[in-house]
């Protein structure tokens, strides 16, 4: 992750590795932003990063790779800071430096991320989609549920 990043970024970024749930909650509470990087490959396109809604719920900015369909849920500069997918250390560094240098914009992106969460992932948003899916599960005219 740090290869090719400027020293000022290295000084302010913490890589924690695996954390217990309790330690993760503590770190998330004090974090200024979250970074969720993906390659745009077959595996990444098939998986949804389940941490994304959790990060968006904090109201803090999320730096996110433009991989798969993630851009369908967020908009660069409005609800996330979107960087190119893959090994792009300069783009990662630019995103970190930009958000740190523009705290008002970072706060606005964080608020926009929380709004995107409510629009895309809330029970109110997903409930009707789930109900429609389940109502479509009919086996020869009988309810499958």
Short mmCIF file of N, CA and C in Angstrom, two decimals:
data_model
loop_
_atom_site.label_atom_id
_atom_site.label_comp_id
_atom_site.label_asym_id
_atom_site.label_seq_id
_atom_site.Cartn_x
_atom_site.Cartn_y
_atom_site.Cartn_z
N UNK A 1 0.82 -1.21 0.00
CA UNK A 1 0.00 0.00 0.00
C UNK A 1 0.86 1.25 0.00
N UNK A 2 1.99 1.25 0.69
CA UNK A 2 2.78 2.47 0.82
C UNK A 2 3.75 2.69 -0.33
N UNK A 3 3.98 1.68 -1.17
CA UNK A 3 4.92 1.82 -2.26
C UNK A 3 4.50 2.99 -3.14
N UNK A 4 5.39 3.95 -3.33
CA UNK A 4 5.13 5.08 -4.19
C UNK A 4 4.36 6.22 -3.54
N UNK A 5 4.07 6.12 -2.25
CA UNK A 5 3.33 7.19 -1.57
C UNK A 5 4.31 8.21 -0.99
N UNK A 6 3.96 9.49 -1.02
CA UNK A 6 4.82 10.51 -0.43
C UNK A 6 4.96 10.33 1.08
N UNK A 7 6.06 10.83 1.63
CA UNK A 7 6.32 10.69 3.07
C UNK A 7 5.21 11.30 3.91
N UNK A 8 4.64 12.45 3.49
CA UNK A 8 3.59 13.07 4.31
C UNK A 8 2.37 12.18 4.44
N UNK A 9 2.15 11.30 3.48
CA UNK A 9 1.04 10.35 3.58
C UNK A 9 1.43 9.22 4.52
N UNK A 10 2.62 8.71 4.37
CA UNK A 10 3.07 7.61 5.23
C UNK A 10 3.01 7.98 6.71
N UNK A 11 3.28 9.22 7.02
CA UNK A 11 3.29 9.68 8.41
C UNK A 11 1.90 9.69 9.04
N UNK A 12 0.86 9.73 8.22
CA UNK A 12 -0.49 9.91 8.74
C UNK A 12 -1.43 8.73 8.48
N UNK A 13 -0.91 7.66 7.92
CA UNK A 13 -1.72 6.50 7.61
C UNK A 13 -1.32 5.36 8.52
N UNK A 14 -2.32 4.69 9.08
CA UNK A 14 -2.07 3.55 9.95
C UNK A 14 -2.65 2.30 9.31
N UNK A 15 -1.82 1.28 9.16
CA UNK A 15 -2.29 -0.02 8.71
C UNK A 15 -2.35 -0.90 9.94
N UNK A 16 -3.54 -1.31 10.31
CA UNK A 16 -3.71 -2.03 11.57
C UNK A 16 -3.63 -3.54 11.42
N UNK A 17 -3.92 -4.05 10.24
CA UNK A 17 -4.06 -5.50 10.12
C UNK A 17 -5.38 -5.91 10.75
N UNK A 18 -5.52 -7.21 11.02
CA UNK A 18 -6.76 -7.72 11.58
C UNK A 18 -6.97 -7.16 12.98
N UNK A 19 -8.21 -6.78 13.28
CA UNK A 19 -8.58 -6.28 14.60
C UNK A 19 -9.79 -7.01 15.12
N UNK A 20 -9.87 -7.15 16.43
CA UNK A 20 -11.09 -7.69 17.03
C UNK A 20 -12.21 -6.69 16.77
N UNK A 21 -13.45 -7.11 16.91
CA UNK A 21 -14.58 -6.21 16.68
C UNK A 21 -14.51 -4.99 17.59
N UNK A 22 -14.14 -5.20 18.84
CA UNK A 22 -14.06 -4.10 19.79
C UNK A 22 -12.95 -3.11 19.39
N UNK A 23 -11.80 -3.61 19.02
CA UNK A 23 -10.70 -2.75 18.60
C UNK A 23 -11.05 -2.03 17.29
N UNK A 24 -11.73 -2.72 16.39
CA UNK A 24 -12.15 -2.11 15.14
C UNK A 24 -13.08 -0.94 15.41
N UNK A 25 -14.03 -1.10 16.31
CA UNK A 25 -14.95 -0.01 16.64
C UNK A 25 -14.20 1.20 17.21
N UNK A 26 -13.21 0.93 18.05
CA UNK A 26 -12.40 2.04 18.60
C UNK A 26 -11.65 2.78 17.50
N UNK A 27 -11.03 2.02 16.60
CA UNK A 27 -10.28 2.64 15.50
C UNK A 27 -11.20 3.41 14.56
N UNK A 28 -12.37 2.84 14.28
CA UNK A 28 -13.31 3.52 13.39
C UNK A 28 -13.79 4.84 13.99
N UNK A 29 -13.92 4.88 15.30
CA UNK A 29 -14.39 6.09 15.97
C UNK A 29 -13.40 7.25 15.82
N UNK A 30 -12.12 6.95 15.75
CA UNK A 30 -11.11 8.01 15.68
C UNK A 30 -10.56 8.22 14.28
N UNK A 31 -10.96 7.39 13.33
CA UNK A 31 -10.46 7.51 11.96
C UNK A 31 -10.99 8.79 11.30
N UNK A 32 -10.20 9.36 10.42
CA UNK A 32 -10.62 10.54 9.66
C UNK A 32 -11.29 10.15 8.35
N UNK A 33 -10.95 8.97 7.83
CA UNK A 33 -11.49 8.49 6.56
C UNK A 33 -11.26 6.98 6.50
N UNK A 34 -11.91 6.36 5.53
CA UNK A 34 -11.75 4.93 5.32
C UNK A 34 -11.33 4.69 3.87
N UNK A 35 -10.53 3.67 3.69
CA UNK A 35 -10.03 3.34 2.36
C UNK A 35 -10.45 1.91 2.04
N UNK A 36 -11.12 1.75 0.91
CA UNK A 36 -11.58 0.44 0.47
C UNK A 36 -11.13 0.27 -0.98
N UNK A 37 -10.01 -0.44 -1.14
CA UNK A 37 -9.40 -0.58 -2.46
C UNK A 37 -9.66 -1.96 -3.03
N UNK A 38 -9.95 -2.01 -4.30
CA UNK A 38 -10.21 -3.26 -5.00
C UNK A 38 -9.56 -3.21 -6.37
N UNK A 39 -9.22 -4.39 -6.87
CA UNK A 39 -8.84 -4.51 -8.27
C UNK A 39 -10.11 -4.68 -9.07
N UNK A 40 -10.10 -4.26 -10.32
CA UNK A 40 -11.28 -4.47 -11.15
C UNK A 40 -11.09 -5.77 -11.91
N UNK A 41 -11.24 -6.87 -11.17
CA UNK A 41 -11.08 -8.18 -11.77
C UNK A 41 -12.35 -8.99 -11.53
N UNK A 42 -12.36 -10.17 -12.06
CA UNK A 42 -13.54 -11.02 -11.98
C UNK A 42 -13.99 -11.27 -10.54
N UNK A 43 -13.04 -11.56 -9.67
CA UNK A 43 -13.37 -11.83 -8.27
C UNK A 43 -13.98 -10.60 -7.60
N UNK A 44 -13.37 -9.44 -7.78
CA UNK A 44 -13.89 -8.22 -7.16
C UNK A 44 -15.26 -7.86 -7.69
N UNK A 45 -15.48 -8.08 -8.98
CA UNK A 45 -16.79 -7.77 -9.55
C UNK A 45 -17.87 -8.70 -9.02
N UNK A 46 -17.49 -9.90 -8.59
CA UNK A 46 -18.46 -10.87 -8.08
C UNK A 46 -18.78 -10.68 -6.60
N UNK A 47 -17.96 -9.93 -5.90
CA UNK A 47 -18.14 -9.76 -4.45
C UNK A 47 -18.51 -8.32 -4.13
N UNK A 48 -19.37 -8.15 -3.15
CA UNK A 48 -19.70 -6.81 -2.68
C UNK A 48 -18.97 -6.57 -1.37
N UNK A 49 -18.26 -5.45 -1.25
CA UNK A 49 -17.54 -5.18 -0.01
C UNK A 49 -18.51 -4.85 1.12
N UNK A 50 -18.75 -5.81 1.99
CA UNK A 50 -19.76 -5.64 3.03
C UNK A 50 -19.41 -4.54 4.03
N UNK A 51 -18.16 -4.14 4.08
CA UNK A 51 -17.78 -3.05 4.97
C UNK A 51 -18.21 -1.69 4.44
N UNK A 52 -18.49 -1.59 3.15
CA UNK A 52 -18.85 -0.29 2.58
C UNK A 52 -20.02 0.37 3.31
N UNK A 53 -21.15 -0.30 3.50
CA UNK A 53 -22.24 0.37 4.24
C UNK A 53 -21.82 0.78 5.65
N UNK A 54 -21.02 -0.04 6.30
CA UNK A 54 -20.55 0.29 7.65
C UNK A 54 -19.70 1.56 7.63
N UNK A 55 -18.81 1.66 6.65
CA UNK A 55 -17.97 2.87 6.54
C UNK A 55 -18.83 4.09 6.22
N UNK A 56 -19.76 3.95 5.28
CA UNK A 56 -20.62 5.08 4.92
C UNK A 56 -21.46 5.55 6.10
N UNK A 57 -21.84 4.63 6.98
CA UNK A 57 -22.69 4.99 8.11
C UNK A 57 -22.00 5.92 9.10
N UNK A 58 -20.68 5.97 9.07
CA UNK A 58 -19.94 6.81 10.02
C UNK A 58 -20.03 8.29 9.69
N UNK A 59 -20.40 8.61 8.44
CA UNK A 59 -20.43 10.01 8.04
C UNK A 59 -19.04 10.55 7.76
N UNK A 60 -18.06 9.66 7.64
CA UNK A 60 -16.69 10.06 7.31
C UNK A 60 -16.43 9.69 5.85
N UNK A 61 -15.52 10.40 5.19
CA UNK A 61 -15.30 10.11 3.77
C UNK A 61 -14.70 8.72 3.56
N UNK A 62 -15.09 8.11 2.44
CA UNK A 62 -14.57 6.81 2.04
C UNK A 62 -13.84 6.99 0.72
N UNK A 63 -12.61 6.52 0.68
CA UNK A 63 -11.84 6.46 -0.56
C UNK A 63 -12.08 5.07 -1.12
N UNK A 64 -12.59 5.00 -2.33
CA UNK A 64 -13.11 3.76 -2.88
C UNK A 64 -12.60 3.55 -4.29
N UNK A 65 -12.17 2.33 -4.58
CA UNK A 65 -11.77 1.99 -5.95
C UNK A 65 -12.98 1.92 -6.87
N UNK A 66 -12.80 2.35 -8.09
CA UNK A 66 -13.84 2.25 -9.10
C UNK A 66 -13.78 0.84 -9.70
N UNK A 67 -14.24 -0.11 -8.93
CA UNK A 67 -14.19 -1.52 -9.34
C UNK A 67 -15.60 -2.09 -9.37
N UNK A 68 -15.87 -2.89 -10.37
CA UNK A 68 -17.18 -3.51 -10.45
C UNK A 68 -18.28 -2.48 -10.52
N UNK A 69 -19.34 -2.71 -9.76
CA UNK A 69 -20.48 -1.80 -9.78
C UNK A 69 -20.52 -0.83 -8.61
N UNK A 70 -19.40 -0.67 -7.90
CA UNK A 70 -19.39 0.21 -6.73
C UNK A 70 -19.78 1.64 -7.08
N UNK A 71 -19.38 2.10 -8.25
CA UNK A 71 -19.71 3.47 -8.65
C UNK A 71 -21.21 3.66 -8.84
N UNK A 72 -21.98 2.57 -8.94
CA UNK A 72 -23.44 2.69 -9.06
C UNK A 72 -24.06 3.16 -7.75
N UNK A 73 -23.33 3.02 -6.65
CA UNK A 73 -23.87 3.36 -5.33
C UNK A 73 -23.37 4.71 -4.81
N UNK A 74 -22.24 5.16 -5.31
CA UNK A 74 -21.66 6.42 -4.83
C UNK A 74 -21.23 7.27 -6.02
N UNK A 75 -21.04 8.55 -5.77
CA UNK A 75 -20.60 9.47 -6.81
C UNK A 75 -19.33 10.17 -6.33
N UNK A 76 -18.33 10.18 -7.18
CA UNK A 76 -17.05 10.81 -6.82
C UNK A 76 -17.25 12.27 -6.41
N UNK A 77 -16.66 12.60 -5.29
CA UNK A 77 -16.71 13.98 -4.80
C UNK A 77 -18.01 14.35 -4.11
N UNK A 78 -19.00 13.48 -4.18
CA UNK A 78 -20.29 13.74 -3.54
C UNK A 78 -20.52 12.80 -2.36
N UNK A 79 -20.34 11.51 -2.59
CA UNK A 79 -20.60 10.53 -1.52
C UNK A 79 -19.42 9.59 -1.29
N UNK A 80 -18.35 9.77 -2.04
CA UNK A 80 -17.10 9.02 -1.86
C UNK A 80 -16.03 9.72 -2.68
N UNK A 81 -14.79 9.38 -2.40
CA UNK A 81 -13.68 9.84 -3.23
C UNK A 81 -13.25 8.61 -4.01
N UNK A 82 -13.59 8.58 -5.29
CA UNK A 82 -13.38 7.40 -6.11
C UNK A 82 -12.03 7.50 -6.82
N UNK A 83 -11.23 6.43 -6.68
CA UNK A 83 -9.92 6.35 -7.33
C UNK A 83 -9.93 5.19 -8.33
N UNK A 84 -9.02 5.20 -9.29
CA UNK A 84 -8.96 4.08 -10.23
C UNK A 84 -8.68 2.77 -9.51
N UNK A 85 -9.25 1.70 -10.03
CA UNK A 85 -9.03 0.38 -9.45
C UNK A 85 -7.60 -0.08 -9.74
N UNK A 86 -7.15 -1.04 -8.94
CA UNK A 86 -5.84 -1.64 -9.17
C UNK A 86 -4.72 -0.92 -8.44
N UNK A 87 -3.52 -1.19 -8.87
CA UNK A 87 -2.32 -0.67 -8.23
C UNK A 87 -2.07 0.76 -8.69
N UNK A 88 -2.61 1.71 -7.95
CA UNK A 88 -2.56 3.12 -8.30
C UNK A 88 -2.08 3.95 -7.10
N UNK A 89 -0.82 3.79 -6.67
CA UNK A 89 -0.38 4.49 -5.45
C UNK A 89 -0.47 6.00 -5.54
N UNK A 90 -0.22 6.58 -6.71
CA UNK A 90 -0.30 8.05 -6.82
C UNK A 90 -1.73 8.53 -6.62
N UNK A 91 -2.69 7.81 -7.16
CA UNK A 91 -4.10 8.19 -7.00
C UNK A 91 -4.53 8.05 -5.54
N UNK A 92 -4.06 7.01 -4.86
CA UNK A 92 -4.37 6.84 -3.43
C UNK A 92 -3.80 8.00 -2.63
N UNK A 93 -2.53 8.31 -2.90
CA UNK A 93 -1.88 9.40 -2.16
C UNK A 93 -2.59 10.72 -2.42
N UNK A 94 -2.93 10.98 -3.68
CA UNK A 94 -3.64 12.21 -4.03
C UNK A 94 -4.96 12.31 -3.27
N UNK A 95 -5.69 11.21 -3.18
CA UNK A 95 -6.96 11.20 -2.46
C UNK A 95 -6.76 11.53 -0.98
N UNK A 96 -5.78 10.88 -0.36
CA UNK A 96 -5.52 11.12 1.06
C UNK A 96 -5.10 12.56 1.32
N UNK A 97 -4.19 13.06 0.50
CA UNK A 97 -3.71 14.44 0.66
C UNK A 97 -4.85 15.43 0.40
N UNK A 98 -5.64 15.17 -0.63
CA UNK A 98 -6.74 16.08 -0.96
C UNK A 98 -7.74 16.18 0.19
N UNK A 99 -8.16 15.04 0.72
CA UNK A 99 -9.14 15.06 1.81
C UNK A 99 -8.56 15.72 3.06
N UNK A 100 -7.29 15.44 3.34
CA UNK A 100 -6.66 16.06 4.52
C UNK A 100 -6.50 17.56 4.34
N UNK A 101 -6.30 18.01 3.12
CA UNK A 101 -6.09 19.44 2.83
C UNK A 101 -7.39 20.20 2.66
N UNK A 102 -8.50 19.50 2.51
CA UNK A 102 -9.80 20.13 2.29
C UNK A 102 -10.82 19.54 3.27
N UNK A 103 -10.70 19.88 4.56
CA UNK A 103 -11.58 19.25 5.56
C UNK A 103 -13.06 19.53 5.35
N UNK A 104 -13.41 20.67 4.83
CA UNK A 104 -14.82 20.96 4.56
C UNK A 104 -15.37 20.04 3.49
N UNK A 105 -14.60 19.84 2.45
CA UNK A 105 -15.01 18.93 1.39
C UNK A 105 -15.08 17.50 1.91
N UNK A 106 -14.11 17.12 2.75
CA UNK A 106 -14.11 15.77 3.33
C UNK A 106 -15.38 15.55 4.16
N UNK A 107 -15.77 16.55 4.96
CA UNK A 107 -16.99 16.43 5.75
C UNK A 107 -18.22 16.31 4.85
N UNK A 108 -18.25 17.10 3.77
CA UNK A 108 -19.39 17.04 2.83
C UNK A 108 -19.46 15.67 2.16
N UNK A 109 -18.33 15.11 1.78
CA UNK A 109 -18.32 13.77 1.18
C UNK A 109 -18.80 12.74 2.19
N UNK A 110 -18.38 12.88 3.44
CA UNK A 110 -18.84 11.97 4.49
C UNK A 110 -20.35 12.04 4.67
N UNK A 111 -20.89 13.25 4.68
CA UNK A 111 -22.36 13.41 4.79
C UNK A 111 -23.05 12.82 3.57
N UNK A 112 -22.46 13.06 2.40
CA UNK A 112 -23.03 12.50 1.17
C UNK A 112 -22.98 10.98 1.17
N UNK A 113 -21.94 10.42 1.76
CA UNK A 113 -21.85 8.97 1.88
C UNK A 113 -22.94 8.41 2.76
N UNK A 114 -23.22 9.10 3.85
CA UNK A 114 -24.31 8.65 4.73
C UNK A 114 -25.65 8.74 4.01
N UNK A 115 -25.84 9.79 3.22
CA UNK A 115 -27.07 9.92 2.44
C UNK A 115 -27.18 8.80 1.40
N UNK A 116 -26.05 8.45 0.76
CA UNK A 116 -26.04 7.35 -0.20
C UNK A 116 -26.39 6.03 0.49
N UNK A 117 -25.89 5.86 1.70
CA UNK A 117 -26.21 4.66 2.48
C UNK A 117 -27.71 4.55 2.68
N UNK A 118 -28.34 5.63 3.09
CA UNK A 118 -29.79 5.60 3.34
C UNK A 118 -30.56 5.38 2.03
N UNK A 119 -30.09 5.97 0.96
CA UNK A 119 -30.77 5.85 -0.33
C UNK A 119 -30.61 4.44 -0.92
N UNK A 120 -29.44 3.83 -0.75
CA UNK A 120 -29.14 2.57 -1.43
C UNK A 120 -29.26 1.32 -0.55
N UNK A 121 -28.98 1.45 0.76
CA UNK A 121 -28.82 0.26 1.60
C UNK A 121 -29.72 0.20 2.82
N UNK A 122 -30.56 1.19 3.04
CA UNK A 122 -31.42 1.18 4.22
C UNK A 122 -32.50 0.11 4.09
N UNK A 123 -33.13 -0.21 5.20
CA UNK A 123 -34.25 -1.16 5.17
C UNK A 123 -35.38 -0.62 4.29
N UNK A 124 -35.58 0.68 4.33
CA UNK A 124 -36.62 1.29 3.51
C UNK A 124 -36.32 1.12 2.03
N UNK A 125 -35.03 1.18 1.67
CA UNK A 125 -34.65 1.03 0.26
C UNK A 125 -34.63 -0.43 -0.16
N UNK A 126 -34.11 -1.30 0.69
CA UNK A 126 -33.94 -2.70 0.32
C UNK A 126 -35.19 -3.55 0.55
N UNK A 127 -36.03 -3.16 1.51
CA UNK A 127 -37.23 -3.93 1.82
C UNK A 127 -38.13 -4.16 0.61
N UNK A 128 -38.51 -3.10 -0.10
CA UNK A 128 -39.36 -3.30 -1.29
C UNK A 128 -38.68 -4.16 -2.36
N UNK A 129 -37.37 -4.01 -2.53
CA UNK A 129 -36.66 -4.82 -3.52
C UNK A 129 -36.68 -6.29 -3.11
N UNK A 130 -36.50 -6.55 -1.82
CA UNK A 130 -36.55 -7.92 -1.34
C UNK A 130 -37.96 -8.49 -1.50
N UNK A 131 -38.96 -7.70 -1.16
CA UNK A 131 -40.35 -8.16 -1.30
C UNK A 131 -40.67 -8.48 -2.75
N UNK A 132 -40.21 -7.64 -3.66
CA UNK A 132 -40.45 -7.89 -5.08
C UNK A 132 -39.74 -9.17 -5.53
N UNK A 133 -38.52 -9.36 -5.08
CA UNK A 133 -37.78 -10.58 -5.43
C UNK A 133 -38.51 -11.81 -4.90
N UNK A 134 -38.91 -11.75 -3.62
CA UNK A 134 -39.58 -12.91 -3.02
C UNK A 134 -40.93 -13.19 -3.67
N UNK A 135 -41.64 -12.13 -4.04
CA UNK A 135 -42.93 -12.36 -4.69
C UNK A 135 -42.75 -12.99 -6.07
N UNK A 136 -41.59 -12.83 -6.66
CA UNK A 136 -41.30 -13.45 -7.94
C UNK A 136 -40.91 -14.90 -7.84
N UNK A 137 -40.70 -15.39 -6.61
CA UNK A 137 -40.34 -16.79 -6.41
C UNK A 137 -41.60 -17.63 -6.30
N UNK A 138 -42.16 -17.94 -7.41
CA UNK A 138 -43.38 -18.75 -7.43
C UNK A 138 -43.06 -20.06 -8.15
N UNK A 139 -43.49 -21.12 -7.54
CA UNK A 139 -43.27 -22.44 -8.13
C UNK A 139 -44.62 -22.96 -8.60
N UNK A 140 -44.81 -22.99 -9.93
CA UNK A 140 -46.06 -23.47 -10.55
C UNK A 140 -47.31 -22.89 -9.90
N UNK A 141 -47.28 -21.57 -9.71
CA UNK A 141 -48.46 -20.90 -9.20
C UNK A 141 -48.61 -20.90 -7.70
N UNK A 142 -47.67 -21.50 -6.94
CA UNK A 142 -47.76 -21.48 -5.49
C UNK A 142 -46.63 -20.64 -4.94
N UNK A 143 -46.85 -20.11 -3.78
CA UNK A 143 -45.81 -19.33 -3.14
C UNK A 143 -44.68 -20.24 -2.69
N UNK A 144 -43.47 -19.80 -2.93
CA UNK A 144 -42.31 -20.57 -2.51
C UNK A 144 -42.00 -20.31 -1.04
N UNK A 145 -42.64 -19.32 -0.48
CA UNK A 145 -42.34 -18.96 0.91
C UNK A 145 -43.50 -19.35 1.79
#
